[in-house]
PDB file of C-alpha atoms in Angstrom:
ATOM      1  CA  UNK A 139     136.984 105.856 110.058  1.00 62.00           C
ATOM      2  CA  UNK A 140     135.413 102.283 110.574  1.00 71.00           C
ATOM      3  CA  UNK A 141     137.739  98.973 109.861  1.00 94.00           C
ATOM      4  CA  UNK A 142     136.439  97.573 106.464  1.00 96.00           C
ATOM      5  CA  UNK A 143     135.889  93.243 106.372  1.00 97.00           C
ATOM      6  CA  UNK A 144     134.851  92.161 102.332  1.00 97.00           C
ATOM      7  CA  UNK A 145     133.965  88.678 101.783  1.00 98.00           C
ATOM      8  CA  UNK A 146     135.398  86.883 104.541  1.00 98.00           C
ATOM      9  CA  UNK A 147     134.104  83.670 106.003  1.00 98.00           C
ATOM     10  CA  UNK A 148     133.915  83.671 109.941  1.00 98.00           C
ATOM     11  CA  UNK A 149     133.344  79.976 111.824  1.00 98.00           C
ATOM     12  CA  UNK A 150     132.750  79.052 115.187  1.00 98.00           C
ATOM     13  CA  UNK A 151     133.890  82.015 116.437  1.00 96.00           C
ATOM     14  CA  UNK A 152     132.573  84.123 120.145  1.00 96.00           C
ATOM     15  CA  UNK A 153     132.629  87.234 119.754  1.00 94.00           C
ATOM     16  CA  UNK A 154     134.220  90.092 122.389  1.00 92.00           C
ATOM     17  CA  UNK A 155     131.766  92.541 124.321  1.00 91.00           C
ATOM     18  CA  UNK A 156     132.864  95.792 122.073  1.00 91.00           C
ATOM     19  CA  UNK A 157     135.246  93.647 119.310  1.00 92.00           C
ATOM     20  CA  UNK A 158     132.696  94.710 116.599  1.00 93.00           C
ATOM     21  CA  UNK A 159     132.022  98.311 117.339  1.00 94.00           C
ATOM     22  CA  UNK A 160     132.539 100.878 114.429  1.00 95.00           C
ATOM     23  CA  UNK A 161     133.405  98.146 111.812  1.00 96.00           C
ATOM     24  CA  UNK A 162     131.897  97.340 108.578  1.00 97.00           C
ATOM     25  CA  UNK A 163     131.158  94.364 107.227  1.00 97.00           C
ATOM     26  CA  UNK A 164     130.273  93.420 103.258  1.00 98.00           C
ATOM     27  CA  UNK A 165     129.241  90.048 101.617  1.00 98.00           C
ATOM     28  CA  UNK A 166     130.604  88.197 104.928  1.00 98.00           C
ATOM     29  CA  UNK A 167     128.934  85.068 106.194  1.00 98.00           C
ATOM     30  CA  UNK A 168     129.046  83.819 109.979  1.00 98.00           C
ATOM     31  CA  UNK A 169     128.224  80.314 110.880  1.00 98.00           C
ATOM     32  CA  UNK A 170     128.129  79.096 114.579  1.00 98.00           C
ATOM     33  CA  UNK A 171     129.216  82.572 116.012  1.00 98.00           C
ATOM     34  CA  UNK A 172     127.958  83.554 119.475  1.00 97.00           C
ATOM     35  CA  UNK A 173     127.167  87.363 119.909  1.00 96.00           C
ATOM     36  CA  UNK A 174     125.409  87.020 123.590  1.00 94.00           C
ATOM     37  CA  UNK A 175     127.783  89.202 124.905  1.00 86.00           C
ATOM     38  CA  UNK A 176     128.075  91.916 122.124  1.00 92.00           C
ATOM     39  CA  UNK A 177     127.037  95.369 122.715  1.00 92.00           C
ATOM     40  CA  UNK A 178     126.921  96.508 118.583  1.00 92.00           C
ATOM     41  CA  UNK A 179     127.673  99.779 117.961  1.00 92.00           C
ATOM     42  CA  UNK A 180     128.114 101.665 115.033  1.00 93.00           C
ATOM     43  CA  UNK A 181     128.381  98.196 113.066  1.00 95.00           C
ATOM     44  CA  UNK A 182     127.012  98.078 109.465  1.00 96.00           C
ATOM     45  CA  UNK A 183     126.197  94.545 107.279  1.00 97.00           C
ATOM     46  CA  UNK A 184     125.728  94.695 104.235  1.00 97.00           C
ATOM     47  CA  UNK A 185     125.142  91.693 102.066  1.00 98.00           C
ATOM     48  CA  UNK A 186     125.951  89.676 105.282  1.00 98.00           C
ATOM     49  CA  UNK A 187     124.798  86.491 106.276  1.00 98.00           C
ATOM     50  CA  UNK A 188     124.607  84.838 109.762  1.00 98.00           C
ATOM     51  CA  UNK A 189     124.110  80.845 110.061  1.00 98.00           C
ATOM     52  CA  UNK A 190     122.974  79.375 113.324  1.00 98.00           C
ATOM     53  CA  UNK A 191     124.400  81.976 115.422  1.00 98.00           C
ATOM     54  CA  UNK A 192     123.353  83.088 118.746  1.00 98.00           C
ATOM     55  CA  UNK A 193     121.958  86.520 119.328  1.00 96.00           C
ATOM     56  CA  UNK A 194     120.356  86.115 122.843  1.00 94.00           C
ATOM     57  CA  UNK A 195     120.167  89.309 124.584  1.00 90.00           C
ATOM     58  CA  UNK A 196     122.762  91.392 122.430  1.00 94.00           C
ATOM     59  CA  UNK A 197     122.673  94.981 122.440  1.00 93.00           C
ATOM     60  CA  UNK A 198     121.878  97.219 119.342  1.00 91.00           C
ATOM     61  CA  UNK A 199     122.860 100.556 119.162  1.00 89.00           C
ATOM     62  CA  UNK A 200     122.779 102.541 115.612  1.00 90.00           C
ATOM     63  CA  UNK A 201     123.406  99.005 113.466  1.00 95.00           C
ATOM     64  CA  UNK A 202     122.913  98.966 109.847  1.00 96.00           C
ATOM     65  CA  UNK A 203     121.623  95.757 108.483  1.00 96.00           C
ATOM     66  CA  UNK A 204     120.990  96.481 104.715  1.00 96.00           C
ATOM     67  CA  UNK A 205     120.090  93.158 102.697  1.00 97.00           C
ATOM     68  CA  UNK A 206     120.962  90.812 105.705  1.00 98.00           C
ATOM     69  CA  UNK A 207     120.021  86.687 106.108  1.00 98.00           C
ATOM     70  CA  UNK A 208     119.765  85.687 109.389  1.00 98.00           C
ATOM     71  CA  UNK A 209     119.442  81.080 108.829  1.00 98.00           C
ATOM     72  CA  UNK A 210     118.254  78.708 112.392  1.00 98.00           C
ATOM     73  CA  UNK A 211     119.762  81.918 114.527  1.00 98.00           C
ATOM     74  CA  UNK A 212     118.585  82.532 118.215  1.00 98.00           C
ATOM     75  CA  UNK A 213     117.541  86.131 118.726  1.00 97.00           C
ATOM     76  CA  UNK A 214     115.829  85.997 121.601  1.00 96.00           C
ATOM     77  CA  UNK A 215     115.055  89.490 123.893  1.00 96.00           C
ATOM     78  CA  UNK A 216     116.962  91.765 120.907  1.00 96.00           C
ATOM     79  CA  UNK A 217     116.125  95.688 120.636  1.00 96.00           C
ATOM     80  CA  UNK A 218     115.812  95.719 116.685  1.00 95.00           C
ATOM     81  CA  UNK A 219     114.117  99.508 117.185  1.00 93.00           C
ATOM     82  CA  UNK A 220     117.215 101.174 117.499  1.00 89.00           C
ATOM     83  CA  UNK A 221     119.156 100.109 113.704  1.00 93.00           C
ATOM     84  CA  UNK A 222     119.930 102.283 111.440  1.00 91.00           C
ATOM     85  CA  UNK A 223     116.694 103.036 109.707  1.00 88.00           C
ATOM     86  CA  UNK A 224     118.310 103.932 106.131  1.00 86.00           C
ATOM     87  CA  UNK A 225     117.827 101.100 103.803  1.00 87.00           C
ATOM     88  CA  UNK A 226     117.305  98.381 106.658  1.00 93.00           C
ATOM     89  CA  UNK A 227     116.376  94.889 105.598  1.00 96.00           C
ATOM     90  CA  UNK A 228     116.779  91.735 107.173  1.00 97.00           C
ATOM     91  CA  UNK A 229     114.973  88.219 106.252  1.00 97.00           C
ATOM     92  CA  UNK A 230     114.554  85.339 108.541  1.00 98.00           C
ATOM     93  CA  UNK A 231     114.504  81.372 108.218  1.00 98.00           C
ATOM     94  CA  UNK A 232     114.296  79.150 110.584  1.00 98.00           C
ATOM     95  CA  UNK A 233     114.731  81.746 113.537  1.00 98.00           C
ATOM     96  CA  UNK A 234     113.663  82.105 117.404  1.00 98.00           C
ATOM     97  CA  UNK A 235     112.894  85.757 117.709  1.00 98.00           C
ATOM     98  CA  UNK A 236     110.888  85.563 120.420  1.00 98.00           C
ATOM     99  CA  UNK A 237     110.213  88.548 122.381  1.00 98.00           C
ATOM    100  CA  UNK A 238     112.365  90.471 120.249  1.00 97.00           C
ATOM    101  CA  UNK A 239     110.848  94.133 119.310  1.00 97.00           C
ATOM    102  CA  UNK A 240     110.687  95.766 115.950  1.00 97.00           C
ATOM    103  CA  UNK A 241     108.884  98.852 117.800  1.00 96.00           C
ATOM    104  CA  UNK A 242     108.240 101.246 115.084  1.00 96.00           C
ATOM    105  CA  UNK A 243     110.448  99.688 112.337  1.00 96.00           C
ATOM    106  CA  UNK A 244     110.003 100.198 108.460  1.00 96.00           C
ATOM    107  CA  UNK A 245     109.561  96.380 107.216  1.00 96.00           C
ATOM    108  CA  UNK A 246     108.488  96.667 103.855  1.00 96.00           C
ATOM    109  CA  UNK A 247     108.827  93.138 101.858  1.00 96.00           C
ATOM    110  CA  UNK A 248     110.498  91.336 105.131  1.00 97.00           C
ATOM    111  CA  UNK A 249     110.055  87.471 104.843  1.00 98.00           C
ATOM    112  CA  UNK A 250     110.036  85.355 107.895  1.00 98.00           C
ATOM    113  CA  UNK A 251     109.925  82.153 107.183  1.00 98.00           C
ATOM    114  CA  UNK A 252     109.432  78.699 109.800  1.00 98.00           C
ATOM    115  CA  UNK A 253     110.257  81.599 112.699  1.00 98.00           C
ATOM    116  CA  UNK A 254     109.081  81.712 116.686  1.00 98.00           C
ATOM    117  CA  UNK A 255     108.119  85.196 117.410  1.00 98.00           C
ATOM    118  CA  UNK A 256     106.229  84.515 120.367  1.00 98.00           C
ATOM    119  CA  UNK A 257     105.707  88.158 122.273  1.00 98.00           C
ATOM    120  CA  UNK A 258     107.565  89.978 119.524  1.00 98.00           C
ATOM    121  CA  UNK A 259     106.921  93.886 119.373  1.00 98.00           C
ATOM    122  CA  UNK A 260     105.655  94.862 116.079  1.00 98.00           C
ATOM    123  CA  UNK A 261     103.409  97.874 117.214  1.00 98.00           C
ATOM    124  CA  UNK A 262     103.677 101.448 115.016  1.00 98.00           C
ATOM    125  CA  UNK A 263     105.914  99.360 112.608  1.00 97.00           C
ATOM    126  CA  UNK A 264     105.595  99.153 108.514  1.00 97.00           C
ATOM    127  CA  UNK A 265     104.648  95.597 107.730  1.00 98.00           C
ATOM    128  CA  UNK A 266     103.626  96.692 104.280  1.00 98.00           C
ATOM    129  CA  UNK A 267     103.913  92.837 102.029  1.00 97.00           C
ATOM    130  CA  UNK A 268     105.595  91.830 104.705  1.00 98.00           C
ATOM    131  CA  UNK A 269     105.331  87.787 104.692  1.00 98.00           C
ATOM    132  CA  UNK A 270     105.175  85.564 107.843  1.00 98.00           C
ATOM    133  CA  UNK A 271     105.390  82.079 106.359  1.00 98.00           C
ATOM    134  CA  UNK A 272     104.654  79.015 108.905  1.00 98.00           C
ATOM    135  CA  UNK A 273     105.247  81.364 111.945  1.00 98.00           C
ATOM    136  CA  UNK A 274     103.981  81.560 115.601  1.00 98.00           C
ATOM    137  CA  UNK A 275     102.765  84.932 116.416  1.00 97.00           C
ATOM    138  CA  UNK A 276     101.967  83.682 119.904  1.00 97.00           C
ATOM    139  CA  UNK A 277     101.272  87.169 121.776  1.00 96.00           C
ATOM    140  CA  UNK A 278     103.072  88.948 119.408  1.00 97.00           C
ATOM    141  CA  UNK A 279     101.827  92.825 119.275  1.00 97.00           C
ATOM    142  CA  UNK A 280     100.558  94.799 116.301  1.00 97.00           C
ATOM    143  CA  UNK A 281      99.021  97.648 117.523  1.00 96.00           C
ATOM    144  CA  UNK A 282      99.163 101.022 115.225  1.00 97.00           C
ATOM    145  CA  UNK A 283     101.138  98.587 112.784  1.00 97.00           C
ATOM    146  CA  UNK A 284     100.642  98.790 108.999  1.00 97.00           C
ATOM    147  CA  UNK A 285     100.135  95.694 107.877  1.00 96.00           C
ATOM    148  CA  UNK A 286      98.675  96.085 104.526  1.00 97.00           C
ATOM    149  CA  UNK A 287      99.218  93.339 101.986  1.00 97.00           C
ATOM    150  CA  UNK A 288     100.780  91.368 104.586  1.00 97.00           C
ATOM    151  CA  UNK A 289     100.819  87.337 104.605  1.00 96.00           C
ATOM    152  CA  UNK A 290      99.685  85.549 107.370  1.00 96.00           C
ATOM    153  CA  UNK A 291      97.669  82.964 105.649  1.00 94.00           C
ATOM    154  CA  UNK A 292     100.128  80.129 107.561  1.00 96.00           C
ATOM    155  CA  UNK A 293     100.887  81.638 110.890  1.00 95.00           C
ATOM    156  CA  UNK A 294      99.672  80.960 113.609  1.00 95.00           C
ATOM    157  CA  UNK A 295      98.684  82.453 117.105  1.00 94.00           C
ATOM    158  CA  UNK A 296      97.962  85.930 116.347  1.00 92.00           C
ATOM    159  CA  UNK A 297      95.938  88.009 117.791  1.00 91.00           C
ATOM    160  CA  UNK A 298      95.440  91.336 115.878  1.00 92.00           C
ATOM    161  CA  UNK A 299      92.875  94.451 116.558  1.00 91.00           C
ATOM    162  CA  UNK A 300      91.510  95.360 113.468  1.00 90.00           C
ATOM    163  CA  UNK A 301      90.828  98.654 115.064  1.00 91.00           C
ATOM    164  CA  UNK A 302      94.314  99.757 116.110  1.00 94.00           C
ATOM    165  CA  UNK A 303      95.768  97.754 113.129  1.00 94.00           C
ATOM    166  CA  UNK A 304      96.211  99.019 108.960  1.00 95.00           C
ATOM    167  CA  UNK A 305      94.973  95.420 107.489  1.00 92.00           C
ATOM    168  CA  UNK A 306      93.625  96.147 103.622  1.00 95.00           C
ATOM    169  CA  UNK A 307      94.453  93.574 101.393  1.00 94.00           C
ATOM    170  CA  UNK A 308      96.059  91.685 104.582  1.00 90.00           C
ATOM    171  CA  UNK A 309      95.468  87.666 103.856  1.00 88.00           C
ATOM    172  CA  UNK A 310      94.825  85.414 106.572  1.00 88.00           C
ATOM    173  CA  UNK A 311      93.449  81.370 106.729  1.00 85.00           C
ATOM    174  CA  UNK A 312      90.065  80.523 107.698  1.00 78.00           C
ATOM    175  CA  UNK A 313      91.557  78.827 110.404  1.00 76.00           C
ATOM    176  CA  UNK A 314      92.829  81.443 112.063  1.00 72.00           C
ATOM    177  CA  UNK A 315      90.886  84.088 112.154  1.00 66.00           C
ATOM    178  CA  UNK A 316      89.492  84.061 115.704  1.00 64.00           C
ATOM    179  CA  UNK A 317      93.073  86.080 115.908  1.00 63.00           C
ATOM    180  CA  UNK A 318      91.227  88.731 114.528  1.00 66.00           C
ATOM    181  CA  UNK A 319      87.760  88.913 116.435  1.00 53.00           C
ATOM    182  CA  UNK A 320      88.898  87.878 120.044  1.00 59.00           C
ATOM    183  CA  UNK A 321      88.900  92.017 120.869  1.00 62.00           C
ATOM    184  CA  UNK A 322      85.294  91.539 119.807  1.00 49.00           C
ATOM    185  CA  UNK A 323      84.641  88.907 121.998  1.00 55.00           C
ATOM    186  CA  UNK A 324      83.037  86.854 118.703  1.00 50.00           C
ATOM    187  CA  UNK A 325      83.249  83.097 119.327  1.00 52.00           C
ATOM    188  CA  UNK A 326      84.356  81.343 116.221  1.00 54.00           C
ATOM    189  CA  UNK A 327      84.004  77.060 115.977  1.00 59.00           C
TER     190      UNK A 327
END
């Protein structure tokens, strides 16, 4: 039976290779932490929330994150494919994701806001309302994504297929949207 952690406030702390395994955490908040070295397993969040922590290169191995904040945290080169799918969500302000993958996720109503996401894997994942608010998509890949109803309107840098990507209702700027006919080969000025 996993250890049990309500409401507790952790600060400045680095965290052990396998001290988190097969714990659960509820309605806790983490500023300053450092996970680089963490190999999750079997961890859930709930309610959680993690403040300028650093995720760089941590393992993920059947994590829940259900109704998780993530506030100016690096999370750069992290495998978010293999969470627990049951009621995942996660938001994101203020975060470097970059190359970070998502492969196959379901995303529904995620908000990223002021986020780097620069060769992030989105492809075959639900992006259903997702919203991307002031992000760069800089190589970033959506292919076989749904991204229906999704906001892009102030990203930048993507570059999305319209043929290998589910875009009704999707809303993107004027300005951007040689990201969507560069497969076409369509110069836009």
């Amino acid at each position: 039976m996993p250890q049990y952690f309500l409401d507790i406030t952790y600060n400045q702390q680095r965290f052990a290779e396998e001290e988190l395994n097969f714990k659960e955490f509820e309605a806790c908040v983490f500023t300053n932490c450092d996970f680089t070295v963490c190999s999750f397993t079997a961890v859930t969040f709930i309610d959680c929330t993690f403040n300028n922590c650093n995720f760089n290169g941590t393992k993920i191995n059947h994590v829940a994150f259900r109704t998780v904040h993530f506030n100016g945290c690096q999370i750069i080169d992290v495998n978010f494919a293999m969470c627990d799918k049951l009621i995942f969500e996660i938001h994101f302000k203020n975060c470097v994701l970059d190359f970070s993958k998502f492969y196959a996720l379901k995303m529904k109503n995620t908000h990223f806001l002021n986020c780097s996401l620069i060769a992030v894997d989105f492809m075959q994942a639900d992006l259903t309302a997702v919203t991307f608010d002031n992000c760069n998509l800089y190589r970033a890949e959506f292919d076989y994504a749904t991204a229906n109803k999704t906001n892009f309107i102030t990203s930048k840098n993507y570059s999305i297929n319209p043929k290998k990507t589910k875009l009704k209702k999707a809303i993107f700027s004027l300005d951007e949207l040689k990201g969507l006919l560069h497969t076409h080969q369509i110069i836009v000025e």
